[in-house]
Amino acid sequence: MKPVEGNKSTREVKVVTRVLAVNERMAEQNRRRFAEKGVFVINVMSSPGSGKTTTLQKTLERIMPGIRAAVIVGDVSTTHDADRLAVTGAPVVQVNTDAFGGDCHLAAHVIEKAADAIDLDAIDLLIIENVGNLVCPAEFDIGEDARVVVLSVTEGEDKPVKYPTMFRLCDAALLNKIDLLPHLDYDKAQAVGYIQQVHPGMPIFEISARSGEGLEAWINWLREKIRVKLAARSK
Amino acid sequence: MHEMGIALQIIDIATASIPPDMRSARVERVNLKIGKLAAVVADSLRFCFDIVSKDTPLAGAELAIEETPVVARCKDCDARWTIVEPVFTCTACQSGALEILSGRELDIVSIEIAQEESHETGGGQ
């Protein structure tokens, strides 16, 4: 082509790639690694203050040592949650996302590194406590088998419809702090209705991590998932 | 909140997609497809992109975002419709067994590269 001074044109280059393809590949790698070891992995998400850490603490107390569990805790900063969970005797790996740029979620490569610090042969269950946030963690697959969202009756009833992506993505919802219901104007039926509207058929467990009420049904659900995963491995 | 990370990924993917014979070229526009269910705020993404694209072949590039609607198909009665409210039950038969056909995209479709035809190769970046 004859060069013409100042003549500009544009050329369109097709790309057609998922923007988060790198994360998705890494998540698949994590998933294969966990499957080889027969480890069931849950990604626990919620808004800040829903009682996620207390729920996990109480869950661990009830399932260990029968089920061997480890925890990866993501927080923007501090090790407070990890310290609380370590009391249960489960190995706990703390990830402070500010070392990775103040992230509001855990990404697959962070889990890959954190998992290096855990003896995967010695556990049946890996709990990943994600950063408290109902938006961003939904966008990042980390290689988990199931996603669980915790919400509490001290939040708005309409959380599920405000964050439909999160609630659609999850496999179970824990409605926490039900021991406080007598003191609140919270419309539980409406909250449950919203969850069902966004994700029909998703199991909803009404619990109080504080009093222990309702934990049994949630733990049975979790036990069944772990059993299925282990069975799939020994095939 | 995670738009910064997404902006960085866009720059990585777009830079790697520039053909070898155009390495000195400047990307003028990035065409993106983002679903309404993807947790991405377009304004935040543009803001972050403008910051992190400095000193890259994408500096000053426009992010052209096509927002895709949430389209569902009912697995029971095969109805298809666009979801506008956060209600995920079939509009025809009330079933909750849905397949989401679109709305979760976060894709780079293409990049548009400026070609300066007056010189074979540009200097610098």
PDB file of N, CA and C in Angstrom, chain A residues 94-152:
ATOM      1  N   GLN A  94      -4.572 -17.757  56.984  1.00  0.00           N
ATOM      2  CA  GLN A  94      -5.129 -16.408  56.803  1.00  0.00           C
ATOM      3  C   GLN A  94      -4.598 -15.790  55.513  1.00  0.00           C
ATOM      4  N   VAL A  95      -5.479 -15.224  54.736  1.00  0.00           N
ATOM      5  CA  VAL A  95      -5.060 -14.485  53.548  1.00  0.00           C
ATOM      6  C   VAL A  95      -5.528 -13.053  53.710  1.00  0.00           C
ATOM      7  N   ASN A  96      -4.597 -12.135  53.756  1.00  0.00           N
ATOM      8  CA  ASN A  96      -4.987 -10.723  53.797  1.00  0.00           C
ATOM      9  C   ASN A  96      -4.895 -10.192  52.382  1.00  0.00           C
ATOM     10  N   THR A  97      -6.055  -9.836  51.846  1.00  0.00           N
ATOM     11  CA  THR A  97      -6.062  -9.471  50.433  1.00  0.00           C
ATOM     12  C   THR A  97      -5.390  -8.132  50.159  1.00  0.00           C
ATOM     13  N   ASP A  98      -5.115  -7.349  51.206  1.00  0.00           N
ATOM     14  CA  ASP A  98      -4.474  -6.062  50.901  1.00  0.00           C
ATOM     15  C   ASP A  98      -3.060  -6.270  50.359  1.00  0.00           C
ATOM     16  N   ALA A  99      -2.484  -7.444  50.664  1.00  0.00           N
ATOM     17  CA  ALA A  99      -1.172  -7.759  50.090  1.00  0.00           C
ATOM     18  C   ALA A  99      -1.282  -7.968  48.578  1.00  0.00           C
ATOM     19  N   PHE A 100      -2.512  -8.144  48.100  1.00  0.00           N
ATOM     20  CA  PHE A 100      -2.735  -8.368  46.675  1.00  0.00           C
ATOM     21  C   PHE A 100      -3.470  -7.182  46.054  1.00  0.00           C
ATOM     22  N   GLY A 101      -3.406  -6.051  46.715  1.00  0.00           N
ATOM     23  CA  GLY A 101      -4.008  -4.860  46.139  1.00  0.00           C
ATOM     24  C   GLY A 101      -5.338  -4.468  46.744  1.00  0.00           C
ATOM     25  N   GLY A 102      -5.559  -4.820  48.014  1.00  0.00           N
ATOM     26  CA  GLY A 102      -6.791  -4.406  48.689  1.00  0.00           C
ATOM     27  C   GLY A 102      -8.037  -5.014  48.089  1.00  0.00           C
ATOM     28  N   ASP A 103      -7.906  -6.243  47.610  1.00  0.00           N
ATOM     29  CA  ASP A 103      -9.040  -6.845  46.912  1.00  0.00           C
ATOM     30  C   ASP A 103     -10.216  -7.121  47.831  1.00  0.00           C
ATOM     31  N   CYS A 104     -11.360  -7.113  47.219  1.00  0.00           N
ATOM     32  CA  CYS A 104     -12.609  -7.268  47.925  1.00  0.00           C
ATOM     33  C   CYS A 104     -13.113  -8.698  47.814  1.00  0.00           C
ATOM     34  N   HIS A 105     -12.272  -9.600  47.330  1.00  0.00           N
ATOM     35  CA  HIS A 105     -12.693 -10.978  47.101  1.00  0.00           C
ATOM     36  C   HIS A 105     -11.444 -11.850  47.099  1.00  0.00           C
ATOM     37  N   LEU A 106     -11.632 -13.155  47.147  1.00  0.00           N
ATOM     38  CA  LEU A 106     -10.509 -14.077  46.976  1.00  0.00           C
ATOM     39  C   LEU A 106     -10.514 -14.544  45.530  1.00  0.00           C
ATOM     40  N   ALA A 107      -9.336 -14.566  44.913  1.00  0.00           N
ATOM     41  CA  ALA A 107      -9.227 -15.062  43.545  1.00  0.00           C
ATOM     42  C   ALA A 107      -8.548 -16.433  43.579  1.00  0.00           C
ATOM     43  N   ALA A 108      -8.668 -17.152  42.459  1.00  0.00           N
ATOM     44  CA  ALA A 108      -8.198 -18.546  42.412  1.00  0.00           C
ATOM     45  C   ALA A 108      -6.706 -18.681  42.718  1.00  0.00           C
ATOM     46  N   HIS A 109      -5.886 -17.734  42.240  1.00  0.00           N
ATOM     47  CA  HIS A 109      -4.446 -17.883  42.465  1.00  0.00           C
ATOM     48  C   HIS A 109      -4.085 -17.708  43.941  1.00  0.00           C
ATOM     49  N   VAL A 110      -4.900 -16.955  44.660  1.00  0.00           N
ATOM     50  CA  VAL A 110      -4.675 -16.753  46.090  1.00  0.00           C
ATOM     51  C   VAL A 110      -4.960 -18.061  46.842  1.00  0.00           C
ATOM     52  N   ILE A 111      -6.020 -18.747  46.414  1.00  0.00           N
ATOM     53  CA  ILE A 111      -6.379 -20.031  47.032  1.00  0.00           C
ATOM     54  C   ILE A 111      -5.315 -21.081  46.718  1.00  0.00           C
ATOM     55  N   GLU A 112      -4.791 -21.037  45.509  1.00  0.00           N
ATOM     56  CA  GLU A 112      -3.755 -22.009  45.140  1.00  0.00           C
ATOM     57  C   GLU A 112      -2.571 -21.900  46.104  1.00  0.00           C
ATOM     58  N   LYS A 113      -2.146 -20.668  46.348  1.00  0.00           N
ATOM     59  CA  LYS A 113      -1.008 -20.439  47.260  1.00  0.00           C
ATOM     60  C   LYS A 113      -1.359 -20.834  48.684  1.00  0.00           C
ATOM     61  N   ALA A 114      -2.544 -20.426  49.137  1.00  0.00           N
ATOM     62  CA  ALA A 114      -2.948 -20.716  50.509  1.00  0.00           C
ATOM     63  C   ALA A 114      -3.045 -22.220  50.737  1.00  0.00           C
ATOM     64  N   ALA A 115      -3.504 -22.955  49.697  1.00  0.00           N
ATOM     65  CA  ALA A 115      -3.675 -24.411  49.830  1.00  0.00           C
ATOM     66  C   ALA A 115      -2.333 -25.121  49.996  1.00  0.00           C
ATOM     67  N   ASP A 116      -1.260 -24.501  49.525  1.00  0.00           N
ATOM     68  CA  ASP A 116       0.078 -25.080  49.697  1.00  0.00           C
ATOM     69  C   ASP A 116       0.429 -25.238  51.172  1.00  0.00           C
ATOM     70  N   ALA A 117      -0.163 -24.401  51.995  1.00  0.00           N
ATOM     71  CA  ALA A 117       0.150 -24.416  53.423  1.00  0.00           C
ATOM     72  C   ALA A 117      -0.684 -25.454  54.180  1.00  0.00           C
ATOM     73  N   ILE A 118      -1.542 -26.195  53.448  1.00  0.00           N
ATOM     74  CA  ILE A 118      -2.440 -27.155  54.102  1.00  0.00           C
ATOM     75  C   ILE A 118      -2.102 -28.562  53.614  1.00  0.00           C
ATOM     76  N   ASP A 119      -2.078 -29.521  54.540  1.00  0.00           N
ATOM     77  CA  ASP A 119      -1.863 -30.915  54.156  1.00  0.00           C
ATOM     78  C   ASP A 119      -3.197 -31.477  53.660  1.00  0.00           C
ATOM     79  N   LEU A 120      -3.377 -31.480  52.345  1.00  0.00           N
ATOM     80  CA  LEU A 120      -4.666 -31.875  51.774  1.00  0.00           C
ATOM     81  C   LEU A 120      -4.965 -33.355  51.991  1.00  0.00           C
ATOM     82  N   ASP A 121      -3.921 -34.162  52.234  1.00  0.00           N
ATOM     83  CA  ASP A 121      -4.137 -35.586  52.506  1.00  0.00           C
ATOM     84  C   ASP A 121      -4.758 -35.797  53.878  1.00  0.00           C
ATOM     85  N   ALA A 122      -4.621 -34.791  54.736  1.00  0.00           N
ATOM     86  CA  ALA A 122      -5.069 -34.952  56.116  1.00  0.00           C
ATOM     87  C   ALA A 122      -6.437 -34.332  56.370  1.00  0.00           C
ATOM     88  N   ILE A 123      -7.128 -33.875  55.309  1.00  0.00           N
ATOM     89  CA  ILE A 123      -8.445 -33.260  55.532  1.00  0.00           C
ATOM     90  C   ILE A 123      -9.513 -33.805  54.567  1.00  0.00           C
ATOM     91  N   ASP A 124     -10.776 -33.680  55.001  1.00  0.00           N
ATOM     92  CA  ASP A 124     -11.921 -34.059  54.172  1.00  0.00           C
ATOM     93  C   ASP A 124     -12.668 -32.828  53.687  1.00  0.00           C
ATOM     94  N   LEU A 125     -12.511 -31.745  54.429  1.00  0.00           N
ATOM     95  CA  LEU A 125     -13.297 -30.535  54.165  1.00  0.00           C
ATOM     96  C   LEU A 125     -12.402 -29.307  54.225  1.00  0.00           C
ATOM     97  N   LEU A 126     -12.492 -28.487  53.200  1.00  0.00           N
ATOM     98  CA  LEU A 126     -11.787 -27.202  53.220  1.00  0.00           C
ATOM     99  C   LEU A 126     -12.843 -26.105  53.145  1.00  0.00           C
ATOM    100  N   ILE A 127     -12.866 -25.298  54.186  1.00  0.00           N
ATOM    101  CA  ILE A 127     -13.818 -24.189  54.225  1.00  0.00           C
ATOM    102  C   ILE A 127     -13.073 -22.923  53.829  1.00  0.00           C
ATOM    103  N   ILE A 128     -13.589 -22.217  52.851  1.00  0.00           N
ATOM    104  CA  ILE A 128     -12.973 -20.952  52.480  1.00  0.00           C
ATOM    105  C   ILE A 128     -13.919 -19.832  52.891  1.00  0.00           C
ATOM    106  N   GLU A 129     -13.501 -19.055  53.864  1.00  0.00           N
ATOM    107  CA  GLU A 129     -14.320 -17.925  54.306  1.00  0.00           C
ATOM    108  C   GLU A 129     -13.905 -16.728  53.471  1.00  0.00           C
ATOM    109  N   ASN A 130     -14.765 -16.344  52.568  1.00  0.00           N
ATOM    110  CA  ASN A 130     -14.432 -15.261  51.636  1.00  0.00           C
ATOM    111  C   ASN A 130     -14.524 -13.901  52.330  1.00  0.00           C
ATOM    112  N   VAL A 131     -14.062 -12.889  51.663  1.00  0.00           N
ATOM    113  CA  VAL A 131     -14.118 -11.528  52.185  1.00  0.00           C
ATOM    114  C   VAL A 131     -15.594 -11.102  52.276  1.00  0.00           C
ATOM    115  N   GLY A 132     -15.953 -10.450  53.366  1.00  0.00           N
ATOM    116  CA  GLY A 132     -17.341 -10.027  53.559  1.00  0.00           C
ATOM    117  C   GLY A 132     -17.777  -9.018  52.504  1.00  0.00           C
ATOM    118  N   ASN A 133     -18.638  -9.459  51.591  1.00  0.00           N
ATOM    119  CA  ASN A 133     -18.986  -8.639  50.424  1.00  0.00           C
ATOM    120  C   ASN A 133     -19.954  -9.482  49.594  1.00  0.00           C
ATOM    121  N   LEU A 134     -21.073  -8.923  49.191  1.00  0.00           N
ATOM    122  CA  LEU A 134     -22.036  -9.717  48.423  1.00  0.00           C
ATOM    123  C   LEU A 134     -21.925  -9.483  46.916  1.00  0.00           C
ATOM    124  N   VAL A 135     -20.968  -8.657  46.509  1.00  0.00           N
ATOM    125  CA  VAL A 135     -20.871  -8.344  45.079  1.00  0.00           C
ATOM    126  C   VAL A 135     -19.738  -9.126  44.406  1.00  0.00           C
ATOM    127  N   CYS A 136     -18.516  -8.758  44.736  1.00  0.00           N
ATOM    128  CA  CYS A 136     -17.363  -9.236  43.968  1.00  0.00           C
ATOM    129  C   CYS A 136     -17.082 -10.734  44.065  1.00  0.00           C
ATOM    130  N   PRO A 137     -17.198 -11.338  45.256  1.00  0.00           N
ATOM    131  CA  PRO A 137     -16.846 -12.761  45.312  1.00  0.00           C
ATOM    132  C   PRO A 137     -17.672 -13.617  44.347  1.00  0.00           C
ATOM    133  N   ALA A 138     -18.861 -13.144  43.983  1.00  0.00           N
ATOM    134  CA  ALA A 138     -19.705 -13.920  43.069  1.00  0.00           C
ATOM    135  C   ALA A 138     -19.067 -14.059  41.696  1.00  0.00           C
ATOM    136  N   GLU A 139     -18.196 -13.131  41.363  1.00  0.00           N
ATOM    137  CA  GLU A 139     -17.625 -13.081  40.015  1.00  0.00           C
ATOM    138  C   GLU A 139     -16.378 -13.964  39.882  1.00  0.00           C
ATOM    139  N   PHE A 140     -15.847 -14.429  41.023  1.00  0.00           N
ATOM    140  CA  PHE A 140     -14.572 -15.148  40.987  1.00  0.00           C
ATOM    141  C   PHE A 140     -14.699 -16.586  41.465  1.00  0.00           C
ATOM    142  N   ASP A 141     -14.634 -17.512  40.516  1.00  0.00           N
ATOM    143  CA  ASP A 141     -14.585 -18.936  40.828  1.00  0.00           C
ATOM    144  C   ASP A 141     -13.235 -19.201  41.487  1.00  0.00           C
ATOM    145  N   ILE A 142     -13.226 -19.962  42.578  1.00  0.00           N
ATOM    146  CA  ILE A 142     -11.939 -20.257  43.213  1.00  0.00           C
ATOM    147  C   ILE A 142     -11.650 -21.752  43.248  1.00  0.00           C
ATOM    148  N   GLY A 143     -12.523 -22.541  42.633  1.00  0.00           N
ATOM    149  CA  GLY A 143     -12.292 -23.982  42.573  1.00  0.00           C
ATOM    150  C   GLY A 143     -13.085 -24.754  43.615  1.00  0.00           C
ATOM    151  N   GLU A 144     -14.131 -24.126  44.155  1.00  0.00           N
ATOM    152  CA  GLU A 144     -14.945 -24.741  45.194  1.00  0.00           C
ATOM    153  C   GLU A 144     -15.936 -25.741  44.604  1.00  0.00           C
ATOM    154  N   ASP A 145     -16.502 -26.595  45.506  1.00  0.00           N
ATOM    155  CA  ASP A 145     -17.553 -27.529  45.093  1.00  0.00           C
ATOM    156  C   ASP A 145     -18.931 -26.943  45.350  1.00  0.00           C
ATOM    157  N   ALA A 146     -19.039 -26.146  46.385  1.00  0.00           N
ATOM    158  CA  ALA A 146     -20.342 -25.557  46.733  1.00  0.00           C
ATOM    159  C   ALA A 146     -20.135 -24.151  47.281  1.00  0.00           C
ATOM    160  N   ARG A 147     -21.126 -23.337  47.050  1.00  0.00           N
ATOM    161  CA  ARG A 147     -21.088 -21.967  47.563  1.00  0.00           C
ATOM    162  C   ARG A 147     -22.240 -21.775  48.531  1.00  0.00           C
ATOM    163  N   VAL A 148     -21.920 -21.144  49.619  1.00  0.00           N
ATOM    164  CA  VAL A 148     -22.929 -20.925  50.651  1.00  0.00           C
ATOM    165  C   VAL A 148     -22.951 -19.439  50.983  1.00  0.00           C
ATOM    166  N   VAL A 149     -24.141 -18.874  51.070  1.00  0.00           N
ATOM    167  CA  VAL A 149     -24.256 -17.468  51.440  1.00  0.00           C
ATOM    168  C   VAL A 149     -24.892 -17.384  52.834  1.00  0.00           C
ATOM    169  N   VAL A 150     -24.296 -16.567  53.674  1.00  0.00           N
ATOM    170  CA  VAL A 150     -24.833 -16.354  55.018  1.00  0.00           C
ATOM    171  C   VAL A 150     -25.451 -14.966  55.044  1.00  0.00           C
ATOM    172  N   LEU A 151     -26.696 -14.875  55.486  1.00  0.00           N
ATOM    173  CA  LEU A 151     -27.276 -13.553  55.726  1.00  0.00           C
ATOM    174  C   LEU A 151     -27.939 -13.594  57.090  1.00  0.00           C
ATOM    175  N   SER A 152     -28.173 -12.439  57.668  1.00  0.00           N
ATOM    176  CA  SER A 152     -28.703 -12.447  59.028  1.00  0.00           C
ATOM    177  C   SER A 152     -29.942 -11.576  59.103  1.00  0.00           C
TER     178      SER A 152
END
